[in-house]
Short mmCIF file of N, CA and C in Angstrom, two decimals:
data_model
loop_
_atom_site.label_atom_id
_atom_site.label_comp_id
_atom_site.label_asym_id
_atom_site.label_seq_id
_atom_site.Cartn_x
_atom_site.Cartn_y
_atom_site.Cartn_z
N THR A 909 285.27 246.32 51.33
CA THR A 909 283.98 245.88 51.83
C THR A 909 283.16 247.10 52.22
N GLU A 910 281.90 247.09 51.78
CA GLU A 910 280.97 248.17 52.12
C GLU A 910 279.78 247.54 52.85
N TYR A 911 279.48 248.04 54.06
CA TYR A 911 278.34 247.52 54.80
C TYR A 911 277.08 248.23 54.31
N VAL A 912 276.16 247.44 53.73
CA VAL A 912 274.93 247.97 53.17
C VAL A 912 273.97 248.36 54.29
N SER A 913 273.90 247.51 55.31
CA SER A 913 273.05 247.80 56.47
C SER A 913 273.58 247.01 57.65
N THR A 914 273.42 247.58 58.83
CA THR A 914 273.77 246.87 60.05
C THR A 914 272.69 247.15 61.09
N GLN A 915 272.52 246.19 62.00
CA GLN A 915 271.53 246.33 63.05
C GLN A 915 272.05 245.60 64.28
N ARG A 916 271.95 246.25 65.43
CA ARG A 916 272.40 245.64 66.68
C ARG A 916 271.19 245.34 67.55
N ARG A 917 271.12 244.10 68.03
CA ARG A 917 270.08 243.70 68.98
C ARG A 917 270.78 243.03 70.15
N ASP A 918 270.73 243.67 71.29
CA ASP A 918 271.42 243.17 72.49
C ASP A 918 272.87 242.85 72.15
N THR A 919 273.23 241.58 72.18
CA THR A 919 274.63 241.21 71.92
C THR A 919 274.82 240.63 70.52
N VAL A 920 273.83 240.83 69.65
CA VAL A 920 273.93 240.30 68.29
C VAL A 920 274.03 241.46 67.30
N LEU A 921 274.97 241.35 66.41
CA LEU A 921 275.14 242.34 65.35
C LEU A 921 274.88 241.63 64.02
N GLU A 922 273.94 242.22 63.23
CA GLU A 922 273.61 241.65 61.93
C GLU A 922 273.82 242.71 60.87
N GLY A 923 274.14 242.26 59.68
CA GLY A 923 274.29 243.22 58.61
C GLY A 923 274.53 242.57 57.27
N GLU A 924 274.40 243.41 56.24
CA GLU A 924 274.70 242.98 54.89
C GLU A 924 275.94 243.72 54.43
N ALA A 925 276.83 242.97 53.80
CA ALA A 925 278.07 243.56 53.32
C ALA A 925 278.18 243.34 51.82
N TYR A 926 278.68 244.34 51.14
CA TYR A 926 278.95 244.25 49.71
C TYR A 926 280.46 244.18 49.52
N ILE A 927 280.89 243.16 48.82
CA ILE A 927 282.32 242.99 48.57
C ILE A 927 282.50 243.05 47.05
N PRO A 928 283.09 244.14 46.55
CA PRO A 928 283.17 244.34 45.11
C PRO A 928 284.04 243.34 44.36
N ALA A 929 285.00 242.73 44.99
CA ALA A 929 285.90 241.82 44.27
C ALA A 929 286.20 240.60 45.12
N LEU A 930 285.32 239.63 45.07
CA LEU A 930 285.53 238.38 45.79
C LEU A 930 285.63 237.25 44.77
N ARG A 931 286.76 236.62 44.69
CA ARG A 931 287.00 235.52 43.73
C ARG A 931 286.63 235.93 42.31
N GLY A 932 287.03 237.11 41.91
CA GLY A 932 286.81 237.54 40.54
C GLY A 932 285.44 238.17 40.27
N GLY A 933 284.58 238.23 41.25
CA GLY A 933 283.26 238.84 41.08
C GLY A 933 282.81 239.50 42.36
N GLU A 934 281.69 240.16 42.29
CA GLU A 934 281.17 240.82 43.49
C GLU A 934 280.33 239.85 44.29
N ALA A 935 280.10 240.20 45.56
CA ALA A 935 279.27 239.35 46.43
C ALA A 935 278.57 240.19 47.47
N TYR A 936 277.38 239.74 47.82
CA TYR A 936 276.65 240.30 48.96
C TYR A 936 276.61 239.20 50.01
N LEU A 937 276.95 239.56 51.22
CA LEU A 937 276.98 238.59 52.31
C LEU A 937 276.11 239.07 53.45
N PHE A 938 275.42 238.13 54.10
CA PHE A 938 274.69 238.42 55.33
C PHE A 938 275.56 237.93 56.47
N VAL A 939 275.87 238.81 57.40
CA VAL A 939 276.78 238.50 58.49
C VAL A 939 276.05 238.64 59.81
N ARG A 940 276.20 237.64 60.68
CA ARG A 940 275.63 237.71 62.03
C ARG A 940 276.74 237.36 63.01
N ALA A 941 276.92 238.22 64.01
CA ALA A 941 277.95 237.97 65.02
C ALA A 941 277.33 238.12 66.40
N SER A 942 277.60 237.15 67.25
CA SER A 942 277.12 237.17 68.63
C SER A 942 278.31 237.15 69.56
N ALA A 943 278.23 237.96 70.60
CA ALA A 943 279.33 238.00 71.57
C ALA A 943 279.40 236.68 72.35
N LEU A 944 280.61 236.21 72.55
CA LEU A 944 280.86 235.02 73.35
C LEU A 944 281.47 235.50 74.67
N LYS A 945 280.79 235.21 75.78
CA LYS A 945 281.24 235.72 77.08
C LYS A 945 281.70 234.60 77.99
N ASP A 946 282.63 234.96 78.88
CA ASP A 946 283.08 233.99 79.87
C ASP A 946 282.12 234.00 81.05
N SER A 947 282.41 233.24 82.07
CA SER A 947 281.53 233.12 83.24
C SER A 947 281.37 234.43 84.01
N LYS A 948 282.29 235.38 83.80
CA LYS A 948 282.21 236.68 84.48
C LYS A 948 281.50 237.73 83.63
N GLY A 949 281.09 237.33 82.42
CA GLY A 949 280.38 238.27 81.55
C GLY A 949 281.28 239.07 80.64
N ASN A 950 282.57 238.78 80.64
CA ASN A 950 283.50 239.48 79.77
C ASN A 950 283.44 238.89 78.36
N VAL A 951 283.49 239.75 77.38
CA VAL A 951 283.50 239.30 75.99
C VAL A 951 284.88 238.71 75.70
N VAL A 952 284.90 237.47 75.29
CA VAL A 952 286.16 236.79 75.02
C VAL A 952 286.27 236.36 73.55
N GLY A 953 285.24 236.60 72.81
CA GLY A 953 285.27 236.21 71.41
C GLY A 953 283.90 236.45 70.78
N ALA A 954 283.72 235.85 69.63
CA ALA A 954 282.45 236.01 68.92
C ALA A 954 282.14 234.75 68.14
N ILE A 955 280.89 234.50 68.01
CA ILE A 955 280.42 233.44 67.13
C ILE A 955 279.86 234.14 65.91
N GLU A 956 280.40 233.81 64.75
CA GLU A 956 279.99 234.50 63.53
C GLU A 956 279.45 233.51 62.51
N SER A 957 278.48 233.98 61.76
CA SER A 957 278.01 233.20 60.61
C SER A 957 277.91 234.15 59.43
N ILE A 958 278.28 233.61 58.27
CA ILE A 958 278.27 234.40 57.04
C ILE A 958 277.54 233.58 55.98
N ARG A 959 276.58 234.23 55.33
CA ARG A 959 275.81 233.55 54.29
C ARG A 959 275.86 234.39 53.02
N ASP A 960 276.12 233.75 51.90
CA ASP A 960 276.15 234.42 50.61
C ASP A 960 274.71 234.68 50.15
N ILE A 961 274.34 235.95 49.99
CA ILE A 961 272.99 236.31 49.55
C ILE A 961 273.02 237.03 48.20
N THR A 962 274.09 236.78 47.45
CA THR A 962 274.26 237.45 46.16
C THR A 962 273.10 237.17 45.21
N ALA A 963 272.69 235.92 45.10
CA ALA A 963 271.60 235.57 44.17
C ALA A 963 270.31 236.30 44.56
N ARG A 964 270.02 236.34 45.85
CA ARG A 964 268.80 237.04 46.31
C ARG A 964 268.87 238.53 46.00
N ARG A 965 270.01 239.13 46.25
CA ARG A 965 270.17 240.57 45.99
C ARG A 965 270.05 240.88 44.50
N ARG A 966 270.62 240.02 43.66
CA ARG A 966 270.51 240.24 42.21
C ARG A 966 269.06 240.11 41.75
N ALA A 967 268.32 239.16 42.32
CA ALA A 967 266.90 239.01 41.99
C ALA A 967 266.13 240.26 42.43
N GLU A 968 266.43 240.77 43.62
CA GLU A 968 265.77 241.99 44.10
C GLU A 968 266.07 243.17 43.17
N GLU A 969 267.32 243.29 42.75
CA GLU A 969 267.70 244.38 41.84
C GLU A 969 267.01 244.24 40.49
N LYS A 970 266.88 243.01 40.01
CA LYS A 970 266.21 242.75 38.73
C LYS A 970 264.75 243.18 38.80
N TYR A 971 264.04 242.77 39.85
CA TYR A 971 262.63 243.12 39.96
C TYR A 971 262.43 244.59 40.28
N GLN A 972 263.36 245.19 40.98
CA GLN A 972 263.29 246.63 41.22
C GLN A 972 263.43 247.38 39.90
N ALA A 973 264.31 246.92 39.03
CA ALA A 973 264.49 247.56 37.72
C ALA A 973 263.23 247.42 36.87
N ILE A 974 262.58 246.26 36.93
CA ILE A 974 261.32 246.08 36.20
C ILE A 974 260.29 247.07 36.72
N PHE A 975 260.16 247.19 38.03
CA PHE A 975 259.22 248.11 38.65
C PHE A 975 259.50 249.56 38.24
N GLU A 976 260.77 249.95 38.32
CA GLU A 976 261.15 251.33 38.03
C GLU A 976 261.02 251.69 36.56
N ASN A 977 261.24 250.72 35.66
CA ASN A 977 261.29 251.01 34.23
C ASN A 977 260.06 250.56 33.44
N ALA A 978 259.06 250.02 34.10
CA ALA A 978 257.86 249.55 33.41
C ALA A 978 257.16 250.71 32.71
N VAL A 979 256.54 250.40 31.58
CA VAL A 979 255.79 251.40 30.82
C VAL A 979 254.44 251.66 31.49
N GLU A 980 253.84 250.63 32.07
CA GLU A 980 252.57 250.77 32.76
C GLU A 980 252.78 251.33 34.16
N GLY A 981 251.76 252.01 34.64
CA GLY A 981 251.77 252.46 36.02
C GLY A 981 251.54 251.27 36.94
N ILE A 982 252.39 251.11 37.93
CA ILE A 982 252.26 250.02 38.89
C ILE A 982 251.97 250.63 40.26
N PHE A 983 251.01 250.02 40.97
CA PHE A 983 250.66 250.53 42.28
C PHE A 983 250.38 249.40 43.25
N GLN A 984 250.44 249.72 44.52
CA GLN A 984 249.92 248.90 45.60
C GLN A 984 249.07 249.82 46.44
N SER A 985 247.86 249.37 46.76
CA SER A 985 246.99 250.16 47.63
C SER A 985 246.22 249.24 48.55
N THR A 986 245.82 249.78 49.68
CA THR A 986 245.00 249.02 50.62
C THR A 986 243.56 249.03 50.12
N PRO A 987 242.74 248.11 50.61
CA PRO A 987 241.33 248.13 50.21
C PRO A 987 240.63 249.46 50.50
N ASP A 988 241.05 250.14 51.56
CA ASP A 988 240.42 251.43 51.87
C ASP A 988 240.99 252.60 51.06
N GLY A 989 241.96 252.29 50.16
CA GLY A 989 242.44 253.30 49.22
C GLY A 989 243.77 253.96 49.52
N ARG A 990 244.40 253.60 50.65
CA ARG A 990 245.70 254.20 50.96
C ARG A 990 246.75 253.64 50.01
N ILE A 991 247.51 254.52 49.39
CA ILE A 991 248.54 254.11 48.43
C ILE A 991 249.79 253.69 49.20
N LEU A 992 250.27 252.48 48.90
CA LEU A 992 251.45 251.95 49.55
C LEU A 992 252.71 252.19 48.73
N SER A 993 252.60 252.03 47.41
CA SER A 993 253.75 252.30 46.55
C SER A 993 253.28 252.52 45.12
N VAL A 994 254.08 253.28 44.39
CA VAL A 994 253.83 253.56 42.97
C VAL A 994 255.17 253.59 42.25
N ASN A 995 255.14 253.28 40.96
CA ASN A 995 256.36 253.36 40.17
C ASN A 995 256.40 254.68 39.39
N PRO A 996 257.53 255.01 38.77
CA PRO A 996 257.63 256.27 38.02
C PRO A 996 256.59 256.42 36.91
N ALA A 997 256.21 255.33 36.24
CA ALA A 997 255.20 255.43 35.18
C ALA A 997 253.85 255.83 35.76
N MET A 998 253.52 255.34 36.94
CA MET A 998 252.27 255.72 37.61
C MET A 998 252.30 257.20 37.98
N VAL A 999 253.45 257.66 38.41
CA VAL A 999 253.63 259.08 38.76
C VAL A 999 253.39 259.94 37.52
N LYS A 1000 254.03 259.57 36.42
CA LYS A 1000 253.90 260.33 35.17
C LYS A 1000 252.45 260.31 34.67
N LEU A 1001 251.85 259.15 34.69
CA LEU A 1001 250.47 258.98 34.24
C LEU A 1001 249.51 259.88 35.01
N SER A 1002 249.74 260.01 36.30
CA SER A 1002 248.84 260.80 37.14
C SER A 1002 249.23 262.28 37.24
N GLY A 1003 250.36 262.65 36.62
CA GLY A 1003 250.73 264.06 36.54
C GLY A 1003 251.50 264.61 37.72
N TYR A 1004 252.04 263.75 38.55
CA TYR A 1004 252.83 264.23 39.69
C TYR A 1004 254.31 264.26 39.33
N ASP A 1005 255.10 264.88 40.20
CA ASP A 1005 256.52 265.07 39.93
C ASP A 1005 257.40 263.89 40.38
N SER A 1006 256.96 263.19 41.40
CA SER A 1006 257.76 262.10 41.95
C SER A 1006 256.84 261.19 42.76
N PRO A 1007 257.30 259.98 43.08
CA PRO A 1007 256.49 259.13 43.95
C PRO A 1007 256.18 259.81 45.29
N GLU A 1008 257.15 260.53 45.82
CA GLU A 1008 256.95 261.22 47.10
C GLU A 1008 255.88 262.29 46.97
N ASP A 1009 255.92 263.06 45.87
CA ASP A 1009 254.92 264.10 45.61
C ASP A 1009 253.53 263.48 45.56
N LEU A 1010 253.39 262.38 44.83
CA LEU A 1010 252.10 261.72 44.72
C LEU A 1010 251.63 261.22 46.08
N MET A 1011 252.49 260.54 46.80
CA MET A 1011 252.10 259.94 48.08
C MET A 1011 251.77 261.01 49.13
N GLN A 1012 252.42 262.17 49.05
CA GLN A 1012 252.13 263.25 50.00
C GLN A 1012 250.82 263.96 49.68
N ASN A 1013 250.45 264.00 48.40
CA ASN A 1013 249.28 264.78 47.98
C ASN A 1013 248.03 263.96 47.69
N VAL A 1014 248.17 262.66 47.61
CA VAL A 1014 246.99 261.81 47.36
C VAL A 1014 246.74 260.99 48.62
N ASN A 1015 245.71 261.38 49.35
CA ASN A 1015 245.38 260.67 50.60
C ASN A 1015 244.70 259.34 50.35
N ASN A 1016 244.04 259.23 49.18
CA ASN A 1016 243.30 258.02 48.87
C ASN A 1016 243.27 257.86 47.35
N ILE A 1017 243.45 256.63 46.89
CA ILE A 1017 243.47 256.37 45.45
C ILE A 1017 242.16 256.77 44.78
N ILE A 1018 241.10 256.89 45.55
CA ILE A 1018 239.81 257.30 45.01
C ILE A 1018 239.90 258.69 44.38
N GLN A 1019 240.90 259.48 44.78
CA GLN A 1019 241.10 260.81 44.21
C GLN A 1019 241.42 260.74 42.71
N PHE A 1020 241.91 259.59 42.23
CA PHE A 1020 242.18 259.43 40.80
C PHE A 1020 240.91 259.22 39.99
N TYR A 1021 239.87 258.73 40.62
CA TYR A 1021 238.65 258.37 39.90
C TYR A 1021 237.79 259.60 39.64
N ALA A 1022 237.38 259.77 38.37
CA ALA A 1022 236.47 260.88 38.02
C ALA A 1022 235.12 260.66 38.70
N ASN A 1023 234.72 259.41 38.82
CA ASN A 1023 233.47 259.05 39.49
C ASN A 1023 233.82 258.12 40.65
N PRO A 1024 233.71 258.59 41.91
CA PRO A 1024 234.09 257.76 43.05
C PRO A 1024 233.36 256.41 43.11
N ASP A 1025 232.16 256.32 42.52
CA ASP A 1025 231.44 255.04 42.51
C ASP A 1025 232.21 253.97 41.73
N ASP A 1026 233.05 254.40 40.78
CA ASP A 1026 233.86 253.44 40.02
C ASP A 1026 234.83 252.70 40.94
N ARG A 1027 235.34 253.38 41.95
CA ARG A 1027 236.24 252.71 42.90
C ARG A 1027 235.47 251.67 43.70
N LEU A 1028 234.25 251.98 44.07
CA LEU A 1028 233.43 251.02 44.80
C LEU A 1028 233.14 249.79 43.94
N SER A 1029 232.85 250.00 42.66
CA SER A 1029 232.62 248.89 41.73
C SER A 1029 233.88 248.05 41.57
N PHE A 1030 235.02 248.72 41.46
CA PHE A 1030 236.31 248.04 41.36
C PHE A 1030 236.53 247.16 42.59
N ARG A 1031 236.31 247.73 43.77
CA ARG A 1031 236.51 246.96 45.02
C ARG A 1031 235.58 245.76 45.09
N LYS A 1032 234.34 245.96 44.70
CA LYS A 1032 233.37 244.86 44.74
C LYS A 1032 233.84 243.72 43.83
N GLU A 1033 234.24 244.06 42.61
CA GLU A 1033 234.67 243.04 41.65
C GLU A 1033 235.94 242.33 42.11
N ILE A 1034 236.92 243.07 42.59
CA ILE A 1034 238.18 242.43 42.98
C ILE A 1034 238.00 241.58 44.24
N GLU A 1035 237.11 241.98 45.13
CA GLU A 1035 236.87 241.17 46.33
C GLU A 1035 236.10 239.90 45.98
N GLU A 1036 235.20 239.97 45.00
CA GLU A 1036 234.43 238.79 44.59
C GLU A 1036 235.28 237.81 43.79
N LYS A 1037 236.09 238.33 42.86
CA LYS A 1037 236.82 237.47 41.92
C LYS A 1037 238.29 237.27 42.27
N GLY A 1038 238.84 238.14 43.10
CA GLY A 1038 240.27 238.07 43.42
C GLY A 1038 241.14 238.84 42.46
N THR A 1039 240.61 239.10 41.25
CA THR A 1039 241.34 239.88 40.25
C THR A 1039 240.36 240.73 39.45
N VAL A 1040 240.88 241.75 38.81
CA VAL A 1040 240.14 242.50 37.79
C VAL A 1040 241.06 242.59 36.58
N LYS A 1041 240.44 242.48 35.40
CA LYS A 1041 241.21 242.57 34.16
C LYS A 1041 240.56 243.58 33.25
N LYS A 1042 241.39 244.49 32.76
CA LYS A 1042 240.94 245.51 31.80
C LYS A 1042 239.72 246.27 32.30
N TYR A 1043 239.74 246.62 33.58
CA TYR A 1043 238.67 247.40 34.19
C TYR A 1043 238.86 248.85 33.73
N GLU A 1044 237.97 249.33 32.87
CA GLU A 1044 238.12 250.66 32.28
C GLU A 1044 237.44 251.71 33.16
N VAL A 1045 238.19 252.76 33.42
CA VAL A 1045 237.69 253.80 34.31
C VAL A 1045 238.23 255.17 33.88
N LEU A 1046 237.40 256.18 34.02
CA LEU A 1046 237.82 257.55 33.73
C LEU A 1046 238.49 258.11 34.98
N CYS A 1047 239.71 258.60 34.82
CA CYS A 1047 240.48 259.12 35.95
C CYS A 1047 240.80 260.60 35.75
N VAL A 1048 241.27 261.22 36.83
CA VAL A 1048 241.62 262.64 36.80
C VAL A 1048 243.08 262.79 37.23
N ARG A 1049 243.86 263.46 36.37
CA ARG A 1049 245.26 263.73 36.68
C ARG A 1049 245.37 264.90 37.67
N LYS A 1050 246.55 265.14 38.17
CA LYS A 1050 246.80 266.24 39.10
C LYS A 1050 246.36 267.58 38.51
N ASP A 1051 246.58 267.78 37.19
CA ASP A 1051 246.24 269.04 36.54
C ASP A 1051 244.76 269.14 36.16
N GLY A 1052 243.97 268.11 36.50
CA GLY A 1052 242.54 268.12 36.21
C GLY A 1052 242.16 267.47 34.89
N GLU A 1053 243.15 267.14 34.06
CA GLU A 1053 242.87 266.48 32.78
C GLU A 1053 242.30 265.09 33.05
N LYS A 1054 241.26 264.72 32.28
CA LYS A 1054 240.65 263.41 32.43
C LYS A 1054 241.28 262.45 31.42
N ILE A 1055 241.60 261.26 31.89
CA ILE A 1055 242.19 260.22 31.04
C ILE A 1055 241.49 258.89 31.33
N TRP A 1056 241.46 258.05 30.30
CA TRP A 1056 240.91 256.71 30.47
C TRP A 1056 242.02 255.74 30.83
N ILE A 1057 241.72 254.88 31.80
CA ILE A 1057 242.70 253.92 32.31
C ILE A 1057 242.08 252.52 32.25
N ALA A 1058 242.90 251.53 31.89
CA ALA A 1058 242.52 250.12 32.04
C ALA A 1058 243.32 249.60 33.24
N VAL A 1059 242.61 249.07 34.21
CA VAL A 1059 243.25 248.57 35.43
C VAL A 1059 243.25 247.05 35.42
N ASN A 1060 244.41 246.48 35.69
CA ASN A 1060 244.55 245.05 35.94
C ASN A 1060 245.12 244.93 37.35
N ALA A 1061 244.44 244.17 38.21
CA ALA A 1061 244.89 244.10 39.59
C ALA A 1061 244.48 242.78 40.22
N ARG A 1062 245.14 242.47 41.33
CA ARG A 1062 244.77 241.28 42.09
C ARG A 1062 244.82 241.61 43.57
N ALA A 1063 243.98 240.90 44.31
CA ALA A 1063 243.94 241.08 45.76
C ALA A 1063 244.98 240.16 46.40
N ILE A 1064 245.76 240.72 47.30
CA ILE A 1064 246.74 239.94 48.06
C ILE A 1064 246.13 239.69 49.43
N LYS A 1065 246.03 238.42 49.78
CA LYS A 1065 245.33 238.05 51.01
C LYS A 1065 246.27 237.42 52.04
N ASP A 1066 245.88 237.52 53.30
CA ASP A 1066 246.65 236.88 54.37
C ASP A 1066 246.20 235.43 54.51
N LYS A 1067 246.75 234.73 55.48
CA LYS A 1067 246.44 233.30 55.67
C LYS A 1067 244.97 233.05 55.97
N GLU A 1068 244.31 234.02 56.57
CA GLU A 1068 242.89 233.87 56.91
C GLU A 1068 241.97 234.27 55.76
N GLY A 1069 242.55 234.73 54.65
CA GLY A 1069 241.74 235.11 53.51
C GLY A 1069 241.30 236.56 53.49
N HIS A 1070 241.82 237.38 54.40
CA HIS A 1070 241.50 238.81 54.42
C HIS A 1070 242.43 239.56 53.47
N THR A 1071 241.87 240.50 52.72
CA THR A 1071 242.67 241.26 51.78
C THR A 1071 243.61 242.20 52.53
N ILE A 1072 244.88 242.11 52.20
CA ILE A 1072 245.90 242.98 52.78
C ILE A 1072 246.05 244.23 51.90
N HIS A 1073 246.20 243.99 50.59
CA HIS A 1073 246.34 245.09 49.64
C HIS A 1073 246.07 244.60 48.24
N TYR A 1074 246.07 245.54 47.32
CA TYR A 1074 245.92 245.23 45.90
C TYR A 1074 247.23 245.56 45.20
N ASP A 1075 247.65 244.67 44.29
CA ASP A 1075 248.75 244.93 43.38
C ASP A 1075 248.12 245.19 42.03
N GLY A 1076 248.51 246.27 41.36
CA GLY A 1076 247.86 246.53 40.10
C GLY A 1076 248.67 247.34 39.12
N PHE A 1077 248.12 247.40 37.90
CA PHE A 1077 248.72 248.12 36.79
C PHE A 1077 247.69 249.07 36.22
N PHE A 1078 248.09 250.29 35.90
CA PHE A 1078 247.27 251.27 35.20
C PHE A 1078 247.86 251.45 33.81
N GLU A 1079 247.02 251.30 32.79
CA GLU A 1079 247.45 251.55 31.42
C GLU A 1079 246.59 252.66 30.84
N ASP A 1080 247.21 253.67 30.28
CA ASP A 1080 246.50 254.79 29.67
C ASP A 1080 245.89 254.33 28.35
N ILE A 1081 244.57 254.34 28.26
CA ILE A 1081 243.87 253.93 27.03
C ILE A 1081 243.09 255.10 26.44
N THR A 1082 243.48 256.33 26.79
CA THR A 1082 242.77 257.52 26.34
C THR A 1082 242.70 257.60 24.82
N GLU A 1083 243.81 257.38 24.14
CA GLU A 1083 243.82 257.48 22.68
C GLU A 1083 242.88 256.45 22.05
N ARG A 1084 242.90 255.25 22.58
CA ARG A 1084 242.01 254.22 22.06
C ARG A 1084 240.55 254.62 22.24
N LYS A 1085 240.21 255.16 23.41
CA LYS A 1085 238.83 255.58 23.69
C LYS A 1085 238.42 256.72 22.76
N LYS A 1086 239.35 257.64 22.47
CA LYS A 1086 239.05 258.74 21.54
C LYS A 1086 238.79 258.20 20.14
N MET A 1087 239.59 257.23 19.71
CA MET A 1087 239.40 256.63 18.39
C MET A 1087 238.07 255.89 18.31
N GLU A 1088 237.72 255.17 19.36
CA GLU A 1088 236.43 254.46 19.39
C GLU A 1088 235.28 255.44 19.31
N SER A 1089 235.40 256.55 20.04
CA SER A 1089 234.35 257.58 20.02
C SER A 1089 234.23 258.20 18.64
N SER A 1090 235.35 258.49 18.00
CA SER A 1090 235.33 259.06 16.66
C SER A 1090 234.71 258.09 15.66
N LEU A 1091 235.02 256.83 15.79
CA LEU A 1091 234.48 255.80 14.90
C LEU A 1091 232.96 255.70 15.06
N ARG A 1092 232.50 255.71 16.31
CA ARG A 1092 231.05 255.66 16.57
C ARG A 1092 230.35 256.86 15.95
N LYS A 1093 230.94 258.04 16.13
CA LYS A 1093 230.34 259.27 15.58
C LYS A 1093 230.30 259.24 14.06
N SER A 1094 231.34 258.68 13.44
CA SER A 1094 231.37 258.63 11.99
C SER A 1094 230.36 257.62 11.42
N GLU A 1095 230.02 256.63 12.23
CA GLU A 1095 229.06 255.63 11.80
C GLU A 1095 227.61 256.07 11.98
N GLU A 1096 227.40 257.14 12.75
CA GLU A 1096 226.03 257.63 13.02
C GLU A 1096 225.48 258.42 11.87
#
């Protein structure tokens, strides 16, 4: 048994345990134990509950793998531009070395936009419609190279309807934009 995480609150101990070989397969269990005390306050036992969370953990691992291995850049950012999370494809697309490198060096997602007004237009559209689809914008990589991006994103709102953050995807469309430009020039 390997304890994945444990947390103690007063007389309650909670944690997740990984059991590599339980009934022929692995299992993740959520364990909660509370001290049982006598009238003098001495611990005389414990009340324990164990819940199988294997299905939940496998679902989390599945979606984490999708996030980590996606071809498109995936991001979460606040409406004011603070980056909450990025996947490896987003890191590569923007020219940084790691998610940590990007998050330490980019104070605001507006730094990706070649024209900061494009971020304002993006915010206006996503706040009005709740989503943006194929929003094309010229961006700047860490090395200064300009690339075209198509953004698909949605606003995540709280119960009162206030935007908490945006979930989105960045797709590099630079080659397509170059081909379109070449085609236009050849037709002139």
